[in-house]
Every structure is written in C-alpha cells, then in structure tokens.
PDB file of C-alpha atoms in Angstrom:
ATOM      1  CA  MET A   1       7.688  11.441 -25.511  1.00  0.00           C
ATOM      2  CA  HIS A   2       4.716  11.536 -27.870  1.00  0.00           C
ATOM      3  CA  VAL A   3       4.425   7.757 -27.551  1.00  0.00           C
ATOM      4  CA  GLY A   4       4.644   8.078 -23.773  1.00  0.00           C
ATOM      5  CA  ASP A   5       1.850  10.641 -23.844  1.00  0.00           C
ATOM      6  CA  LEU A   6      -0.306   8.273 -25.907  1.00  0.00           C
ATOM      7  CA  LEU A   7       0.313   5.420 -23.476  1.00  0.00           C
ATOM      8  CA  ILE A   8      -0.693   7.335 -20.325  1.00  0.00           C
ATOM      9  CA  PRO A   9      -4.397   6.308 -20.670  1.00  0.00           C
ATOM     10  CA  VAL A  10      -3.298   2.683 -21.186  1.00  0.00           C
ATOM     11  CA  ARG A  11      -1.219   2.899 -18.051  1.00  0.00           C
ATOM     12  CA  GLU A  12      -4.220   4.286 -16.164  1.00  0.00           C
ATOM     13  CA  ALA A  13      -6.347   1.375 -17.373  1.00  0.00           C
ATOM     14  CA  MET A  14      -3.638  -1.005 -16.148  1.00  0.00           C
ATOM     15  CA  ARG A  15      -3.712   0.732 -12.764  1.00  0.00           C
ATOM     16  CA  ARG A  16      -7.476   0.257 -12.489  1.00  0.00           C
ATOM     17  CA  ASP A  17      -7.123  -3.445 -13.294  1.00  0.00           C
ATOM     18  CA  LEU A  18      -4.361  -3.844 -10.722  1.00  0.00           C
ATOM     19  CA  LEU A  19      -6.408  -2.186  -7.982  1.00  0.00           C
ATOM     20  CA  ALA A  20      -9.350  -4.450  -8.838  1.00  0.00           C
ATOM     21  CA  GLY A  21      -7.225  -7.382  -7.616  1.00  0.00           C
ATOM     22  CA  GLY A  22      -6.304  -8.291  -4.066  1.00  0.00           C
ATOM     23  CA  TYR A  23      -2.497  -8.626  -4.061  1.00  0.00           C
ATOM     24  CA  ILE A  24       0.170  -6.042  -4.940  1.00  0.00           C
ATOM     25  CA  GLN A  25       3.949  -5.991  -4.588  1.00  0.00           C
ATOM     26  CA  ALA A  26       5.604  -2.555  -4.487  1.00  0.00           C
ATOM     27  CA  ASP A  27       9.090  -1.092  -4.648  1.00  0.00           C
ATOM     28  CA  GLU A  28      10.807   2.181  -5.610  1.00  0.00           C
ATOM     29  CA  THR A  29      14.127   3.431  -6.930  1.00  0.00           C
ATOM     30  CA  THR A  30      15.854   6.742  -7.593  1.00  0.00           C
ATOM     31  CA  VAL A  31      16.101   8.462 -10.961  1.00  0.00           C
ATOM     32  CA  LEU A  32      17.736  11.798 -11.730  1.00  0.00           C
ATOM     33  CA  VAL A  33      15.427  14.403 -13.249  1.00  0.00           C
ATOM     34  CA  ARG A  34      16.651  17.456 -15.109  1.00  0.00           C
ATOM     35  CA  THR A  35      14.969  20.493 -13.605  1.00  0.00           C
ATOM     36  CA  GLY A  36      16.381  23.404 -15.610  1.00  0.00           C
ATOM     37  CA  GLU A  37      18.476  24.581 -18.507  1.00  0.00           C
ATOM     38  CA  LYS A  38      21.539  25.163 -16.365  1.00  0.00           C
ATOM     39  CA  ARG A  39      24.090  22.374 -16.486  1.00  0.00           C
ATOM     40  CA  GLY A  40      23.987  20.184 -13.415  1.00  0.00           C
ATOM     41  CA  SER A  41      20.475  21.289 -12.417  1.00  0.00           C
ATOM     42  CA  HIS A  42      19.118  17.893 -11.423  1.00  0.00           C
ATOM     43  CA  HIS A  43      16.740  16.613  -8.787  1.00  0.00           C
ATOM     44  CA  GLU A  44      16.678  13.091  -7.350  1.00  0.00           C
ATOM     45  CA  GLY A  45      13.247  11.810  -8.282  1.00  0.00           C
ATOM     46  CA  TYR A  46      11.728   8.368  -7.842  1.00  0.00           C
ATOM     47  CA  LEU A  47      10.062   5.695  -9.889  1.00  0.00           C
ATOM     48  CA  TRP A  48       7.679   3.635  -7.803  1.00  0.00           C
ATOM     49  CA  GLN A  49       6.297   0.393  -9.165  1.00  0.00           C
ATOM     50  CA  PHE A  50       3.216  -1.550  -8.174  1.00  0.00           C
ATOM     51  CA  GLY A  51       2.553  -4.959  -9.684  1.00  0.00           C
ATOM     52  CA  ARG A  52       1.104  -8.407  -9.340  1.00  0.00           C
ATOM     53  CA  PRO A  53       3.270 -11.553  -9.675  1.00  0.00           C
ATOM     54  CA  GLY A  54       2.496 -13.080 -13.049  1.00  0.00           C
ATOM     55  CA  GLY A  55       0.610  -9.962 -14.091  1.00  0.00           C
ATOM     56  CA  GLU A  56       1.103  -6.361 -15.140  1.00  0.00           C
ATOM     57  CA  VAL A  57       3.264  -3.785 -13.396  1.00  0.00           C
ATOM     58  CA  ILE A  58       2.572  -0.054 -13.209  1.00  0.00           C
ATOM     59  CA  PHE A  59       5.242   2.604 -12.687  1.00  0.00           C
ATOM     60  CA  GLU A  60       4.527   5.879 -10.908  1.00  0.00           C
ATOM     61  CA  PHE A  61       6.839   8.874 -11.314  1.00  0.00           C
ATOM     62  CA  ALA A  62       7.305  11.247  -8.388  1.00  0.00           C
ATOM     63  CA  LEU A  63       9.782  13.889  -7.288  1.00  0.00           C
ATOM     64  CA  GLY A  64       9.833  12.491  -3.753  1.00  0.00           C
ATOM     65  CA  ARG A  65       9.751   9.318  -1.698  1.00  0.00           C
ATOM     66  CA  GLY A  66       7.081  10.374   0.755  1.00  0.00           C
ATOM     67  CA  ARG A  67       4.151   8.277   1.915  1.00  0.00           C
ATOM     68  CA  ASP A  68       1.835  10.459  -0.173  1.00  0.00           C
ATOM     69  CA  VAL A  69       2.967   8.698  -3.387  1.00  0.00           C
ATOM     70  CA  ALA A  70       1.832   5.225  -2.340  1.00  0.00           C
ATOM     71  CA  ALA A  71      -1.227   6.689  -0.628  1.00  0.00           C
ATOM     72  CA  ARG A  72      -2.259   8.506  -3.798  1.00  0.00           C
ATOM     73  CA  PHE A  73      -1.682   5.467  -6.031  1.00  0.00           C
ATOM     74  CA  LEU A  74      -3.539   2.992  -3.808  1.00  0.00           C
ATOM     75  CA  GLY A  75      -6.354   5.276  -2.715  1.00  0.00           C
ATOM     76  CA  SER A  76      -8.761   3.258  -0.529  1.00  0.00           C
ATOM     77  CA  TRP A  77      -7.540  -0.124  -1.830  1.00  0.00           C
ATOM     78  CA  GLU A  78      -7.787  -2.838   0.851  1.00  0.00           C
ATOM     79  CA  GLY A  79      -5.857  -5.876  -0.362  1.00  0.00           C
ATOM     80  CA  LYS A  80      -2.536  -7.572   0.441  1.00  0.00           C
ATOM     81  CA  LEU A  81       0.455  -5.230   0.057  1.00  0.00           C
ATOM     82  CA  GLN A  82       3.954  -6.754   0.034  1.00  0.00           C
ATOM     83  CA  THR A  83       6.963  -4.458   0.398  1.00  0.00           C
ATOM     84  CA  ASP A  84      10.265  -4.077   2.193  1.00  0.00           C
ATOM     85  CA  ALA A  85      10.279  -2.307   5.556  1.00  0.00           C
ATOM     86  CA  TYR A  86      10.264   1.247   4.147  1.00  0.00           C
ATOM     87  CA  VAL A  87       7.849   3.378   6.192  1.00  0.00           C
ATOM     88  CA  GLY A  88       6.519   5.053   3.042  1.00  0.00           C
ATOM     89  CA  TYR A  89       4.183   2.080   2.653  1.00  0.00           C
ATOM     90  CA  ASP A  90       2.777   2.303   6.174  1.00  0.00           C
ATOM     91  CA  LYS A  91      -0.621   3.856   6.818  1.00  0.00           C
ATOM     92  CA  VAL A  92      -1.704   3.746   3.165  1.00  0.00           C
ATOM     93  CA  GLY A  93      -4.778   2.263   1.502  1.00  0.00           C
ATOM     94  CA  GLY A  94      -8.013   1.424   3.250  1.00  0.00           C
ATOM     95  CA  ALA A  95      -8.512   0.299   6.833  1.00  0.00           C
ATOM     96  CA  LYS A  96      -8.503  -3.403   5.907  1.00  0.00           C
ATOM     97  CA  LEU A  97      -5.219  -3.345   3.942  1.00  0.00           C
ATOM     98  CA  ILE A  98      -2.843  -6.097   5.139  1.00  0.00           C
ATOM     99  CA  HIS A  99       0.952  -5.672   5.047  1.00  0.00           C
ATOM    100  CA  TYR A 100       3.338  -8.495   4.134  1.00  0.00           C
ATOM    101  CA  GLY A 101       7.128  -8.519   4.462  1.00  0.00           C
ATOM    102  CA  CYS A 102      10.050  -9.878   2.435  1.00  0.00           C
ATOM    103  CA  PHE A 103      12.337 -12.720   3.513  1.00  0.00           C
ATOM    104  CA  ALA A 104      14.889 -11.766   0.838  1.00  0.00           C
ATOM    105  CA  HIS A 105      15.455  -8.381   2.494  1.00  0.00           C
ATOM    106  CA  ALA A 106      15.861 -10.048   5.884  1.00  0.00           C
ATOM    107  CA  ARG A 107      18.302 -12.574   4.404  1.00  0.00           C
ATOM    108  CA  ARG A 108      20.583  -9.850   2.988  1.00  0.00           C
ATOM    109  CA  TYR A 109      21.447  -8.531   6.422  1.00  0.00           C
ATOM    110  CA  PHE A 110      22.840 -11.909   7.448  1.00  0.00           C
ATOM    111  CA  VAL A 111      24.647 -12.334   4.126  1.00  0.00           C
ATOM    112  CA  ASP A 112      26.341  -8.993   4.847  1.00  0.00           C
ATOM    113  CA  ALA A 113      27.213 -10.197   8.347  1.00  0.00           C
ATOM    114  CA  VAL A 114      28.958 -13.232   6.863  1.00  0.00           C
ATOM    115  CA  LYS A 115      30.860 -10.982   4.436  1.00  0.00           C
ATOM    116  CA  VAL A 116      32.102  -8.870   7.318  1.00  0.00           C
ATOM    117  CA  ASN A 117      33.085 -11.933   9.359  1.00  0.00           C
ATOM    118  CA  GLN A 118      33.291 -15.205   7.449  1.00  0.00           C
ATOM    119  CA  GLU A 119      33.744 -17.051  10.743  1.00  0.00           C
ATOM    120  CA  ASP A 120      30.365 -15.872  12.031  1.00  0.00           C
ATOM    121  CA  GLY A 121      28.700 -19.282  12.123  1.00  0.00           C
ATOM    122  CA  GLU A 122      25.451 -17.975  13.601  1.00  0.00           C
ATOM    123  CA  ALA A 123      24.949 -15.531  10.719  1.00  0.00           C
ATOM    124  CA  ALA A 124      25.667 -18.314   8.218  1.00  0.00           C
ATOM    125  CA  LYS A 125      23.094 -20.543   9.912  1.00  0.00           C
ATOM    126  CA  MET A 126      20.470 -17.788   9.658  1.00  0.00           C
ATOM    127  CA  VAL A 127      21.115 -17.618   5.912  1.00  0.00           C
ATOM    128  CA  ILE A 128      20.806 -21.413   5.659  1.00  0.00           C
ATOM    129  CA  ARG A 129      17.468 -21.407   7.479  1.00  0.00           C
ATOM    130  CA  MET A 130      16.016 -18.812   5.108  1.00  0.00           C
ATOM    131  CA  ASP A 131      17.482 -20.638   2.112  1.00  0.00           C
ATOM    132  CA  ALA A 132      15.604 -23.707   3.328  1.00  0.00           C
ATOM    133  CA  LEU A 133      12.337 -21.746   3.217  1.00  0.00           C
ATOM    134  CA  PHE A 134      13.052 -20.643  -0.361  1.00  0.00           C
ATOM    135  CA  THR A 135      13.899 -24.238  -1.304  1.00  0.00           C
ATOM    136  CA  VAL A 136      10.510 -25.329   0.009  1.00  0.00           C
ATOM    137  CA  GLU A 137       8.891 -22.548  -2.015  1.00  0.00           C
ATOM    138  CA  ARG A 138      10.630 -23.669  -5.201  1.00  0.00           C
ATOM    139  CA  GLY A 139       9.512 -27.215  -4.523  1.00  0.00           C
ATOM    140  CA  ALA A 140       5.889 -26.123  -4.280  1.00  0.00           C
ATOM    141  CA  ALA A 141       6.229 -24.158  -7.538  1.00  0.00           C
ATOM    142  CA  GLU A 142       7.789 -27.108  -9.370  1.00  0.00           C
ATOM    143  CA  LEU A 143       4.861 -29.284  -8.297  1.00  0.00           C
ATOM    144  CA  GLY A 144       2.399 -26.612  -9.442  1.00  0.00           C
ATOM    145  CA  LEU A 145       0.816 -26.382  -6.003  1.00  0.00           C
ATOM    146  CA  THR A 146      -1.589 -23.573  -5.141  1.00  0.00           C
ATOM    147  CA  GLY A 147      -4.052 -22.728  -2.413  1.00  0.00           C
ATOM    148  CA  ALA A 148      -4.494 -25.237   0.416  1.00  0.00           C
ATOM    149  CA  GLU A 149      -2.085 -27.735  -1.141  1.00  0.00           C
ATOM    150  CA  LYS A 150       0.692 -25.159  -1.301  1.00  0.00           C
ATOM    151  CA  LEU A 151       0.023 -24.072   2.271  1.00  0.00           C
ATOM    152  CA  GLU A 152       0.155 -27.664   3.495  1.00  0.00           C
ATOM    153  CA  PHE A 153       3.421 -28.233   1.609  1.00  0.00           C
ATOM    154  CA  ARG A 154       4.919 -25.149   3.244  1.00  0.00           C
ATOM    155  CA  ARG A 155       3.862 -26.275   6.693  1.00  0.00           C
ATOM    156  CA  LYS A 156       5.038 -29.847   6.226  1.00  0.00           C
ATOM    157  CA  HIS A 157       8.495 -28.980   4.894  1.00  0.00           C
ATOM    158  CA  GLY A 158       9.143 -25.437   6.147  1.00  0.00           C
ATOM    159  CA  GLN A 159       7.347 -24.884   9.472  1.00  0.00           C
ATOM    160  CA  SER A 160      10.207 -26.257  11.558  1.00  0.00           C
ATOM    161  CA  TRP A 161      12.698 -23.990   9.739  1.00  0.00           C
ATOM    162  CA  LEU A 162      10.440 -20.989  10.332  1.00  0.00           C
ATOM    163  CA  GLU A 163      10.096 -21.695  14.033  1.00  0.00           C
ATOM    164  CA  GLU A 164      13.826 -22.336  14.443  1.00  0.00           C
ATOM    165  CA  LEU A 165      14.594 -19.064  12.646  1.00  0.00           C
ATOM    166  CA  HIS A 166      12.452 -17.059  15.047  1.00  0.00           C
ATOM    167  CA  GLU A 167      13.517 -18.860  18.206  1.00  0.00           C
ATOM    168  CA  THR A 168      17.203 -18.498  17.367  1.00  0.00           C
ATOM    169  CA  ALA A 169      16.809 -14.797  16.559  1.00  0.00           C
ATOM    170  CA  MET A 170      15.112 -14.237  19.930  1.00  0.00           C
ATOM    171  CA  GLN A 171      18.065 -15.871  21.683  1.00  0.00           C
ATOM    172  CA  LEU A 172      20.816 -14.184  19.670  1.00  0.00           C
ATOM    173  CA  VAL A 173      19.452 -10.651  19.914  1.00  0.00           C
ATOM    174  CA  MET A 174      20.050 -10.710  23.676  1.00  0.00           C
ATOM    175  CA  ARG A 175      23.806 -11.143  23.259  1.00  0.00           C
ATOM    176  CA  THR A 176      24.550  -9.382  19.964  1.00  0.00           C
ATOM    177  CA  LEU A 177      25.760  -5.807  19.553  1.00  0.00           C
ATOM    178  CA  PRO A 178      22.803  -3.844  18.083  1.00  0.00           C
ATOM    179  CA  ARG A 179      24.972  -1.862  15.650  1.00  0.00           C
ATOM    180  CA  SER A 180      26.851  -4.876  14.291  1.00  0.00           C
ATOM    181  CA  LYS A 181      25.763  -6.348  10.954  1.00  0.00           C
ATOM    182  CA  MET A 182      24.393  -9.346  12.796  1.00  0.00           C
ATOM    183  CA  GLY A 183      22.577  -7.073  15.237  1.00  0.00           C
ATOM    184  CA  GLU A 184      21.024  -5.088  12.395  1.00  0.00           C
ATOM    185  CA  GLY A 185      19.830  -8.304  10.784  1.00  0.00           C
ATOM    186  CA  LEU A 186      18.274  -9.597  13.992  1.00  0.00           C
ATOM    187  CA  HIS A 187      16.583  -6.255  14.638  1.00  0.00           C
ATOM    188  CA  TYR A 188      15.101  -6.194  11.120  1.00  0.00           C
ATOM    189  CA  LEU A 189      13.957  -9.808  11.296  1.00  0.00           C
ATOM    190  CA  LEU A 190      12.228  -9.494  14.653  1.00  0.00           C
ATOM    191  CA  LYS A 191      10.663  -6.116  13.939  1.00  0.00           C
ATOM    192  CA  GLN A 192       9.264  -7.473  10.671  1.00  0.00           C
ATOM    193  CA  TRP A 193       8.411 -10.929  12.012  1.00  0.00           C
ATOM    194  CA  GLU A 194       4.628 -10.554  12.026  1.00  0.00           C
ATOM    195  CA  ARG A 195       4.644  -9.505   8.360  1.00  0.00           C
ATOM    196  CA  LEU A 196       7.170 -12.182   7.428  1.00  0.00           C
ATOM    197  CA  GLU A 197       5.275 -14.984   9.135  1.00  0.00           C
ATOM    198  CA  ARG A 198       2.107 -13.741   7.447  1.00  0.00           C
ATOM    199  CA  CYS A 199       3.720 -14.458   4.044  1.00  0.00           C
ATOM    200  CA  PHE A 200       4.342 -18.061   5.033  1.00  0.00           C
ATOM    201  CA  GLN A 201       0.739 -18.487   6.165  1.00  0.00           C
ATOM    202  CA  ASP A 202      -0.824 -17.123   2.969  1.00  0.00           C
ATOM    203  CA  PRO A 203      -0.388 -19.357  -0.121  1.00  0.00           C
ATOM    204  CA  GLU A 204      -1.183 -16.497  -2.505  1.00  0.00           C
ATOM    205  CA  VAL A 205       1.700 -14.357  -1.263  1.00  0.00           C
ATOM    206  CA  GLU A 206       5.345 -14.854  -2.263  1.00  0.00           C
ATOM    207  CA  LEU A 207       8.003 -15.232   0.431  1.00  0.00           C
ATOM    208  CA  SER A 208       9.899 -12.294  -1.037  1.00  0.00           C
ATOM    209  CA  ASN A 209       9.425  -9.100  -2.990  1.00  0.00           C
ATOM    210  CA  ASN A 210      12.078 -10.149  -5.522  1.00  0.00           C
ATOM    211  CA  ILE A 211       9.696 -10.069  -8.485  1.00  0.00           C
ATOM    212  CA  ALA A 212       9.123  -6.371  -7.834  1.00  0.00           C
ATOM    213  CA  GLU A 213      12.842  -5.735  -7.364  1.00  0.00           C
ATOM    214  CA  ASN A 214      13.648  -7.466 -10.648  1.00  0.00           C
ATOM    215  CA  SER A 215      11.480  -4.886 -12.410  1.00  0.00           C
ATOM    216  CA  MET A 216      13.784  -2.191 -11.042  1.00  0.00           C
ATOM    217  CA  ARG A 217      17.076  -3.649 -12.284  1.00  0.00           C
ATOM    218  CA  PRO A 218      16.815  -2.126 -15.787  1.00  0.00           C
ATOM    219  CA  TRP A 219      16.656   1.294 -14.125  1.00  0.00           C
ATOM    220  CA  ALA A 220      19.891   0.643 -12.237  1.00  0.00           C
ATOM    221  CA  VAL A 221      21.551  -0.126 -15.583  1.00  0.00           C
ATOM    222  CA  GLY A 222      19.792   2.787 -17.262  1.00  0.00           C
ATOM    223  CA  ARG A 223      21.095   5.317 -14.779  1.00  0.00           C
ATOM    224  CA  LYS A 224      24.586   4.569 -16.111  1.00  0.00           C
ATOM    225  CA  ASN A 225      23.515   4.903 -19.744  1.00  0.00           C
ATOM    226  CA  TRP A 226      20.857   7.559 -20.247  1.00  0.00           C
ATOM    227  CA  LEU A 227      21.809   9.354 -16.981  1.00  0.00           C
ATOM    228  CA  HIS A 228      18.545  11.206 -16.289  1.00  0.00           C
ATOM    229  CA  VAL A 229      14.919  11.910 -17.201  1.00  0.00           C
ATOM    230  CA  GLY A 230      14.934  15.014 -19.402  1.00  0.00           C
ATOM    231  CA  SER A 231      12.333  17.022 -17.512  1.00  0.00           C
ATOM    232  CA  VAL A 232       9.692  16.833 -14.814  1.00  0.00           C
ATOM    233  CA  SER A 233       6.936  16.756 -17.446  1.00  0.00           C
ATOM    234  CA  ALA A 234       8.644  13.784 -19.117  1.00  0.00           C
ATOM    235  CA  GLY A 235       8.431  11.688 -15.935  1.00  0.00           C
ATOM    236  CA  PRO A 236       4.812  10.443 -16.302  1.00  0.00           C
ATOM    237  CA  LYS A 237       5.438   9.656 -19.984  1.00  0.00           C
ATOM    238  CA  VAL A 238       8.532   7.636 -19.145  1.00  0.00           C
ATOM    239  CA  ALA A 239       6.516   5.838 -16.450  1.00  0.00           C
ATOM    240  CA  ALA A 240       3.804   4.983 -18.987  1.00  0.00           C
ATOM    241  CA  ILE A 241       6.326   3.541 -21.454  1.00  0.00           C
ATOM    242  CA  ALA A 242       8.035   1.588 -18.680  1.00  0.00           C
ATOM    243  CA  SER A 243       4.694   0.189 -17.477  1.00  0.00           C
ATOM    244  CA  VAL A 244       3.842  -1.163 -20.910  1.00  0.00           C
ATOM    245  CA  VAL A 245       7.314  -2.516 -21.738  1.00  0.00           C
ATOM    246  CA  GLU A 246       7.850  -4.218 -18.369  1.00  0.00           C
ATOM    247  CA  SER A 247       4.334  -5.665 -18.381  1.00  0.00           C
ATOM    248  CA  CYS A 248       4.927  -7.133 -21.837  1.00  0.00           C
ATOM    249  CA  ARG A 249       8.198  -8.611 -20.578  1.00  0.00           C
ATOM    250  CA  ARG A 250       6.501 -10.159 -17.557  1.00  0.00           C
ATOM    251  CA  LEU A 251       3.698 -11.574 -19.679  1.00  0.00           C
ATOM    252  CA  LYS A 252       6.164 -12.770 -22.352  1.00  0.00           C
ATOM    253  CA  LEU A 253       4.494 -10.649 -25.045  1.00  0.00           C
ATOM    254  CA  PRO A 254       6.288  -9.208 -28.117  1.00  0.00           C
ATOM    255  CA  VAL A 255       6.411  -5.542 -27.141  1.00  0.00           C
ATOM    256  CA  ARG A 256       7.152  -4.371 -30.699  1.00  0.00           C
ATOM    257  CA  GLU A 257       4.151  -6.252 -32.062  1.00  0.00           C
ATOM    258  CA  TYR A 258       1.971  -4.954 -29.249  1.00  0.00           C
ATOM    259  CA  LEU A 259       2.934  -1.318 -29.872  1.00  0.00           C
ATOM    260  CA  LEU A 260       2.532  -1.614 -33.646  1.00  0.00           C
ATOM    261  CA  ASP A 261      -0.994  -2.902 -33.072  1.00  0.00           C
ATOM    262  CA  VAL A 262      -2.062  -0.526 -30.291  1.00  0.00           C
ATOM    263  CA  LEU A 263      -0.470   2.838 -31.086  1.00  0.00           C
ATOM    264  CA  PRO A 264      -2.090   3.689 -34.468  1.00  0.00           C
ATOM    265  CA  GLY A 265      -5.188   5.766 -33.737  1.00  0.00           C
ATOM    266  CA  LEU A 266      -4.774   5.436 -29.977  1.00  0.00           C
ATOM    267  CA  GLU A 267      -5.403   9.155 -29.398  1.00  0.00           C
ATOM    268  CA  TYR A 268      -8.914   8.752 -30.870  1.00  0.00           C
ATOM    269  CA  ARG A 269      -9.939   5.811 -28.676  1.00  0.00           C
ATOM    270  CA  THR A 270     -12.587   6.172 -25.974  1.00  0.00           C
ATOM    271  CA  LYS A 271     -11.859   5.303 -22.361  1.00  0.00           C
ATOM    272  CA  SER A 272     -13.719   1.990 -22.689  1.00  0.00           C
ATOM    273  CA  GLN A 273     -11.797   1.110 -25.834  1.00  0.00           C
ATOM    274  CA  VAL A 274      -8.453   1.917 -24.201  1.00  0.00           C
ATOM    275  CA  ALA A 275      -9.383  -0.357 -21.278  1.00  0.00           C
ATOM    276  CA  ASN A 276      -9.273  -3.304 -23.674  1.00  0.00           C
ATOM    277  CA  LEU A 277      -5.832  -2.389 -25.006  1.00  0.00           C
ATOM    278  CA  THR A 278      -3.742  -3.127 -21.922  1.00  0.00           C
ATOM    279  CA  PRO A 279      -1.075  -5.809 -22.458  1.00  0.00           C
ATOM    280  CA  SER A 280      -2.977  -8.472 -20.508  1.00  0.00           C
ATOM    281  CA  ARG A 281      -6.285  -7.815 -22.290  1.00  0.00           C
ATOM    282  CA  TRP A 282      -4.517  -7.620 -25.655  1.00  0.00           C
ATOM    283  CA  ALA A 283      -2.912 -11.000 -24.934  1.00  0.00           C
ATOM    284  CA  ALA A 284      -6.267 -12.498 -23.924  1.00  0.00           C
ATOM    285  CA  ARG A 285      -7.778 -11.554 -27.294  1.00  0.00           C
ATOM    286  CA  ARG A 286      -4.955 -13.348 -29.099  1.00  0.00           C
ATOM    287  CA  ARG A 287      -5.485 -16.688 -27.370  1.00  0.00           C
TER     288      ARG A 287
END
C-alpha cells in the first residue's frame, strides 16, 4: 500500500496525458471492498478504466457505478469516447464529446442467440457479417494502413457488409420477439447503430472496445484469488498500482525494471519531475 501511495501522483500524471489526447476507450468491472472489521462486511465497488489503444491505461476506483465517476474523471474533455452501451457514459465530458460504440458487444448478443438455438440461421448470418468487418479490420492492420488509406480499405472491403448488416436488422426486428435472444441483439444493434457506424467511418477508432475489456480480465481472475480490496482507503492505491502495471504491459515495458528505477526517492519528486516518470515518458527516454 505504501508503493500504491507513492504511485498515485504518477497515475495522476498519466491521467493528464490521457486527457490531452483525443481518443479514449473506457470500461468498468466490479470489485469487492472490505468496509469494516466484522466478517462479511463487504461492499461491491468498481474499478473503471480509461485508456488509449497502444498507450497507457488509467484505473479509477469508486464505490459506485454512477455517471458521476466518468463525469469526474473526464471533466470537460471533448474527444472521442468509445464504450459499450452503459448509460453511465452518457452526458459526460464537454459539449463536443463524441460517443462511439462497440461491434464486439453487438456480436455477443447474436452469438448467444445461436447458442440458444443452433438452427437459428439468421442469428448465425449476423455473426458472420460482423466477423467479416473484423476480418477487414485485421487486413488493414496487417498492411499497416492508417488514416485515409485505412478508411478507404474499410469502405472498399467492408461497406457492403455494413450496409447488409443494418438492412437485415431492420427487416428482422419487425418479425422477431423482442424478448428473445435474437430480439435483444437486434434491439441493441439498432439502438447503437449511429455510434457503431461512426466507428467504421473514423479510421482512428477501433471497431470494438476489446482492448479496454482485455485490461479487465486480470481482475476477473483476481476476484477468485485475492477476493477483495482490503479497505476503502486502499482502493485508490490499488488503482494506481494497476494503472502502472497494466500500462507497462500494454507498452511492453519491464515493470520490475521500471519500478526499481522510479520508486527510489519518488516521494521527494516535484510535480514536474513526476510528470516525466510515467511509463510512456520513461520508455521514451530509453529509446
């Protein structure tokens, strides 16, 4: 916990760097928090994470899942925010903030529909259409395409799949039970369509929020091992440690080497000195 306390200013510097950019992916997950000495006195808290693909990720500890958490973290930020459909990300940031959706979340509904009824050919076809979009995306990545070239590649190889996906959903929703798995998938897809289509039209934005979700998987494993955060006051310290460790993992940096270099004397550093000790800035000095 002492290390976590030391790393809180580093985490704050990482947050400032993230908000200086124009694209953030966000997600959240539950974590039990011990709230008293009495056995079994736990509260379901949350770890929110905000990050940039290929860059650092910052974790935010909170006792709740309300909109106030994202609103407080983002402040008046006005970039591109990519999330699932959770309403806690609505009406946050500045007036010019733009929301983007996640095709992976939409795809899961139809995968579930196929699991429920393996003979549901329409659900299977919806999965295939979205898989085609992800195949196009992988193709662009393998060719190293960015910007206008990536956008053109998407349009050339994926536009027809995108249009067919939407047109078919519009037809199927009229004759599908709303509470069926297929109906839920169609409802999600169409309600999120503007944000989903926006992903396809912006070469900077990923088609899914999977990078953010992957940062949450260690917590799902951790909940079975360490069970809970020891106290409410420990939450921000745990979040600081997680921010540094996950950022090092994303940036392919040796976290042990980073900590051995940064931690000694960290409590005596000025704010400007700490700003140069974030994982990304530390890595830049080593190049």
